[in-house]
Amino acid sequence: LGEDGLGWSVRLLLTHPSLTPDGQRGWPKPVADYLAPRYGYSAERVGHARARCMRVLALLERTLAESRARGHEYLLGPRPTAADLHCAVTLAPILPMPEAECPMPPPVRHAFETVDEDVRAAVTPALLEHRALMYARHLVLPVRF
């Protein structure tokens, strides 16, 4: 979740389209203007952020598959760890949960639903199942935004 992590990189991807001429995706422009300096945004960092998201999502997918092959439900074995919690909550800005499970203000939902399409496509059904498991067993629904 720290700098150059999945969450950080997604924040850059949410901010970037807001600052492009059409501004139809991502945050409303005033929100992007406020967040951009806090996230260290620059257009030059977007390509790296996208690639980083793809690598981390692939790593999470492989780790989960390997753990499941050993008969476990969690990323690193038979019990949940911080990695499982961070994975579950960090998927929200990439593929938001339904409104009933995670109500959020419309501008936030719009930003989350318009994040980079390649990154959204990299979230596999197995990762979504893992998120559902974490919320069913270890996190509270509905999420209070």
PDB file of C-alpha atoms in Angstrom:
ATOM      1  CA  LEU A   1       0.000   0.000   0.000  1.00  0.00           C
ATOM      2  CA  GLY A   2       3.002   2.270   0.254  1.00  0.00           C
ATOM      3  CA  GLU A   3       4.645   4.301  -2.464  1.00  0.00           C
ATOM      4  CA  ASP A   4       4.905   2.304  -5.707  1.00  0.00           C
ATOM      5  CA  GLY A   5       2.542  -0.352  -4.357  1.00  0.00           C
ATOM      6  CA  LEU A   6      -0.743  -1.413  -5.905  1.00  0.00           C
ATOM      7  CA  GLY A   7      -2.890   1.111  -4.032  1.00  0.00           C
ATOM      8  CA  TRP A   8      -0.474   3.955  -4.735  1.00  0.00           C
ATOM      9  CA  SER A   9      -0.282   3.073  -8.406  1.00  0.00           C
ATOM     10  CA  VAL A  10      -4.069   2.871  -8.718  1.00  0.00           C
ATOM     11  CA  ARG A  11      -4.311   6.352  -7.205  1.00  0.00           C
ATOM     12  CA  LEU A  12      -2.064   7.673  -9.961  1.00  0.00           C
ATOM     13  CA  LEU A  13      -4.219   5.931 -12.572  1.00  0.00           C
ATOM     14  CA  LEU A  14      -7.356   7.460 -11.052  1.00  0.00           C
ATOM     15  CA  THR A  15      -5.827  10.916 -11.121  1.00  0.00           C
ATOM     16  CA  HIS A  16      -4.355  10.858 -14.636  1.00  0.00           C
ATOM     17  CA  PRO A  17      -7.533  10.838 -16.780  1.00  0.00           C
ATOM     18  CA  SER A  18      -9.003  13.591 -14.629  1.00  0.00           C
ATOM     19  CA  LEU A  19      -6.226  15.897 -15.738  1.00  0.00           C
ATOM     20  CA  THR A  20      -6.474  15.130 -19.453  1.00  0.00           C
ATOM     21  CA  PRO A  21      -8.363  17.483 -21.776  1.00  0.00           C
ATOM     22  CA  ASP A  22     -11.633  15.488 -21.909  1.00  0.00           C
ATOM     23  CA  GLY A  23     -11.703  14.721 -18.146  1.00  0.00           C
ATOM     24  CA  GLN A  24     -14.541  12.204 -18.526  1.00  0.00           C
ATOM     25  CA  ARG A  25     -12.862   9.506 -16.453  1.00  0.00           C
ATOM     26  CA  GLY A  26     -11.387   9.472 -12.985  1.00  0.00           C
ATOM     27  CA  TRP A  27     -11.999  12.063 -10.312  1.00  0.00           C
ATOM     28  CA  PRO A  28     -13.769  15.370 -10.841  1.00  0.00           C
ATOM     29  CA  LYS A  29     -11.037  17.856 -11.816  1.00  0.00           C
ATOM     30  CA  PRO A  30     -11.016  19.780  -8.498  1.00  0.00           C
ATOM     31  CA  VAL A  31     -10.498  16.508  -6.619  1.00  0.00           C
ATOM     32  CA  ALA A  32      -7.708  15.476  -9.007  1.00  0.00           C
ATOM     33  CA  ASP A  33      -6.059  18.896  -8.623  1.00  0.00           C
ATOM     34  CA  TYR A  34      -6.079  18.407  -4.851  1.00  0.00           C
ATOM     35  CA  LEU A  35      -4.876  14.781  -4.887  1.00  0.00           C
ATOM     36  CA  ALA A  36      -2.260  14.953  -7.648  1.00  0.00           C
ATOM     37  CA  PRO A  37       0.500  16.610  -5.605  1.00  0.00           C
ATOM     38  CA  ARG A  38      -0.230  14.393  -2.604  1.00  0.00           C
ATOM     39  CA  TYR A  39       0.287  11.236  -4.696  1.00  0.00           C
ATOM     40  CA  GLY A  40       3.331  12.574  -6.520  1.00  0.00           C
ATOM     41  CA  TYR A  41       1.404  12.567  -9.782  1.00  0.00           C
ATOM     42  CA  SER A  42       3.093  13.366 -13.061  1.00  0.00           C
ATOM     43  CA  ALA A  43       2.028  12.148 -16.485  1.00  0.00           C
ATOM     44  CA  GLU A  44       5.451  10.488 -16.857  1.00  0.00           C
ATOM     45  CA  ARG A  45       4.698   8.178 -13.901  1.00  0.00           C
ATOM     46  CA  VAL A  46       1.484   6.759 -15.379  1.00  0.00           C
ATOM     47  CA  GLY A  47       3.105   4.103 -17.580  1.00  0.00           C
ATOM     48  CA  HIS A  48       5.107   2.769 -14.650  1.00  0.00           C
ATOM     49  CA  ALA A  49       2.013   2.843 -12.418  1.00  0.00           C
ATOM     50  CA  ARG A  50       0.006   0.826 -14.954  1.00  0.00           C
ATOM     51  CA  ALA A  51       2.800  -1.736 -15.348  1.00  0.00           C
ATOM     52  CA  ARG A  52       3.215  -1.943 -11.564  1.00  0.00           C
ATOM     53  CA  CYS A  53      -0.511  -2.641 -11.119  1.00  0.00           C
ATOM     54  CA  MET A  54      -0.343  -5.409 -13.694  1.00  0.00           C
ATOM     55  CA  ARG A  55       2.714  -7.008 -12.038  1.00  0.00           C
ATOM     56  CA  VAL A  56       1.244  -6.873  -8.533  1.00  0.00           C
ATOM     57  CA  LEU A  57      -2.123  -8.253  -9.639  1.00  0.00           C
ATOM     58  CA  ALA A  58      -0.348 -11.104 -11.463  1.00  0.00           C
ATOM     59  CA  LEU A  59       1.745 -11.786  -8.350  1.00  0.00           C
ATOM     60  CA  LEU A  60      -1.383 -11.883  -6.165  1.00  0.00           C
ATOM     61  CA  GLU A  61      -3.082 -14.231  -8.633  1.00  0.00           C
ATOM     62  CA  ARG A  62      -0.069 -16.594  -8.727  1.00  0.00           C
ATOM     63  CA  THR A  63       0.327 -16.520  -4.959  1.00  0.00           C
ATOM     64  CA  LEU A  64      -3.339 -17.323  -4.425  1.00  0.00           C
ATOM     65  CA  ALA A  65      -3.259 -20.127  -7.002  1.00  0.00           C
ATOM     66  CA  GLU A  66      -0.154 -21.673  -5.386  1.00  0.00           C
ATOM     67  CA  SER A  67      -1.718 -21.457  -1.929  1.00  0.00           C
ATOM     68  CA  ARG A  68      -4.962 -22.998  -3.168  1.00  0.00           C
ATOM     69  CA  ALA A  69      -2.985 -25.792  -4.821  1.00  0.00           C
ATOM     70  CA  ARG A  70      -1.619 -26.561  -1.339  1.00  0.00           C
ATOM     71  CA  GLY A  71      -5.201 -26.708  -0.044  1.00  0.00           C
ATOM     72  CA  HIS A  72      -5.375 -23.253   1.548  1.00  0.00           C
ATOM     73  CA  GLU A  73      -7.914 -20.478   1.106  1.00  0.00           C
ATOM     74  CA  TYR A  74      -5.648 -17.550   1.894  1.00  0.00           C
ATOM     75  CA  LEU A  75      -2.701 -16.016   0.078  1.00  0.00           C
ATOM     76  CA  LEU A  76       0.015 -17.319   2.367  1.00  0.00           C
ATOM     77  CA  GLY A  77      -1.454 -20.416   3.944  1.00  0.00           C
ATOM     78  CA  PRO A  78      -4.218 -21.661   6.207  1.00  0.00           C
ATOM     79  CA  ARG A  79      -4.837 -18.374   8.055  1.00  0.00           C
ATOM     80  CA  PRO A  80      -5.460 -14.837   6.841  1.00  0.00           C
ATOM     81  CA  THR A  81      -2.626 -12.334   7.016  1.00  0.00           C
ATOM     82  CA  ALA A  82      -2.326  -8.616   6.445  1.00  0.00           C
ATOM     83  CA  ALA A  83      -1.627  -9.450   2.790  1.00  0.00           C
ATOM     84  CA  ASP A  84      -5.121 -10.935   2.461  1.00  0.00           C
ATOM     85  CA  LEU A  85      -6.733  -7.868   4.027  1.00  0.00           C
ATOM     86  CA  HIS A  86      -4.730  -5.432   1.918  1.00  0.00           C
ATOM     87  CA  CYS A  87      -5.503  -7.394  -1.243  1.00  0.00           C
ATOM     88  CA  ALA A  88      -9.235  -7.380  -0.523  1.00  0.00           C
ATOM     89  CA  VAL A  89      -9.536  -3.683   0.213  1.00  0.00           C
ATOM     90  CA  THR A  90      -7.161  -2.563  -2.551  1.00  0.00           C
ATOM     91  CA  LEU A  91      -9.314  -4.212  -5.202  1.00  0.00           C
ATOM     92  CA  ALA A  92     -12.175  -1.783  -4.421  1.00  0.00           C
ATOM     93  CA  PRO A  93     -10.883   1.144  -6.504  1.00  0.00           C
ATOM     94  CA  ILE A  94     -10.168  -1.218  -9.393  1.00  0.00           C
ATOM     95  CA  LEU A  95     -13.458  -3.134  -9.399  1.00  0.00           C
ATOM     96  CA  PRO A  96     -15.873  -1.648  -6.869  1.00  0.00           C
ATOM     97  CA  MET A  97     -18.269  -3.855  -4.980  1.00  0.00           C
ATOM     98  CA  PRO A  98     -21.998  -3.385  -5.566  1.00  0.00           C
ATOM     99  CA  GLU A  99     -23.620  -0.303  -4.063  1.00  0.00           C
ATOM    100  CA  ALA A 100     -25.455  -2.369  -1.432  1.00  0.00           C
ATOM    101  CA  GLU A 101     -22.157  -3.738  -0.132  1.00  0.00           C
ATOM    102  CA  CYS A 102     -20.090  -0.590  -0.525  1.00  0.00           C
ATOM    103  CA  PRO A 103     -22.117   2.587  -0.839  1.00  0.00           C
ATOM    104  CA  MET A 104     -20.062   5.561  -1.958  1.00  0.00           C
ATOM    105  CA  PRO A 105     -20.654   9.055  -3.301  1.00  0.00           C
ATOM    106  CA  PRO A 106     -21.368   9.025  -7.062  1.00  0.00           C
ATOM    107  CA  PRO A 107     -18.155  10.891  -8.013  1.00  0.00           C
ATOM    108  CA  VAL A 108     -16.073   8.307  -6.148  1.00  0.00           C
ATOM    109  CA  ARG A 109     -17.907   5.378  -7.729  1.00  0.00           C
ATOM    110  CA  HIS A 110     -17.517   7.013 -11.161  1.00  0.00           C
ATOM    111  CA  ALA A 111     -13.757   7.411 -10.619  1.00  0.00           C
ATOM    112  CA  PHE A 112     -13.393   3.799  -9.468  1.00  0.00           C
ATOM    113  CA  GLU A 113     -15.506   2.472 -12.338  1.00  0.00           C
ATOM    114  CA  THR A 114     -13.446   4.341 -14.937  1.00  0.00           C
ATOM    115  CA  VAL A 115      -9.959   3.325 -13.813  1.00  0.00           C
ATOM    116  CA  ASP A 116      -7.643   1.905 -16.485  1.00  0.00           C
ATOM    117  CA  GLU A 117      -9.375  -0.891 -18.428  1.00  0.00           C
ATOM    118  CA  ASP A 118      -6.289  -3.112 -18.679  1.00  0.00           C
ATOM    119  CA  VAL A 119      -5.835  -2.990 -14.920  1.00  0.00           C
ATOM    120  CA  ARG A 120      -9.522  -3.784 -14.382  1.00  0.00           C
ATOM    121  CA  ALA A 121      -9.207  -6.766 -16.720  1.00  0.00           C
ATOM    122  CA  ALA A 122      -6.205  -8.042 -14.724  1.00  0.00           C
ATOM    123  CA  VAL A 123      -8.406  -8.641 -11.684  1.00  0.00           C
ATOM    124  CA  THR A 124      -9.225 -12.316 -12.082  1.00  0.00           C
ATOM    125  CA  PRO A 125     -12.319 -14.161 -10.871  1.00  0.00           C
ATOM    126  CA  ALA A 126     -10.101 -15.896  -8.289  1.00  0.00           C
ATOM    127  CA  LEU A 127      -9.041 -12.539  -6.827  1.00  0.00           C
ATOM    128  CA  LEU A 128     -12.675 -11.419  -6.691  1.00  0.00           C
ATOM    129  CA  GLU A 129     -13.607 -14.682  -4.953  1.00  0.00           C
ATOM    130  CA  HIS A 130     -10.818 -14.065  -2.473  1.00  0.00           C
ATOM    131  CA  ARG A 131     -12.134 -10.554  -1.800  1.00  0.00           C
ATOM    132  CA  ALA A 132     -15.623 -11.963  -1.232  1.00  0.00           C
ATOM    133  CA  LEU A 133     -14.205 -14.549   1.193  1.00  0.00           C
ATOM    134  CA  MET A 134     -12.354 -11.871   3.131  1.00  0.00           C
ATOM    135  CA  TYR A 135     -15.449  -9.704   3.462  1.00  0.00           C
ATOM    136  CA  ALA A 136     -17.640 -12.663   4.373  1.00  0.00           C
ATOM    137  CA  ARG A 137     -15.290 -13.858   7.110  1.00  0.00           C
ATOM    138  CA  HIS A 138     -13.059 -11.019   8.268  1.00  0.00           C
ATOM    139  CA  LEU A 139     -14.264  -7.599   7.128  1.00  0.00           C
ATOM    140  CA  VAL A 140     -17.486  -5.726   7.724  1.00  0.00           C
ATOM    141  CA  LEU A 141     -20.222  -5.201   5.130  1.00  0.00           C
ATOM    142  CA  PRO A 142     -21.540  -2.861   4.100  1.00  0.00           C
ATOM    143  CA  VAL A 143     -18.329  -0.899   3.883  1.00  0.00           C
ATOM    144  CA  ARG A 144     -18.767   2.496   5.514  1.00  0.00           C
ATOM    145  CA  PHE A 145     -17.210   5.072   3.210  1.00  0.00           C
TER     146      PHE A 145
END
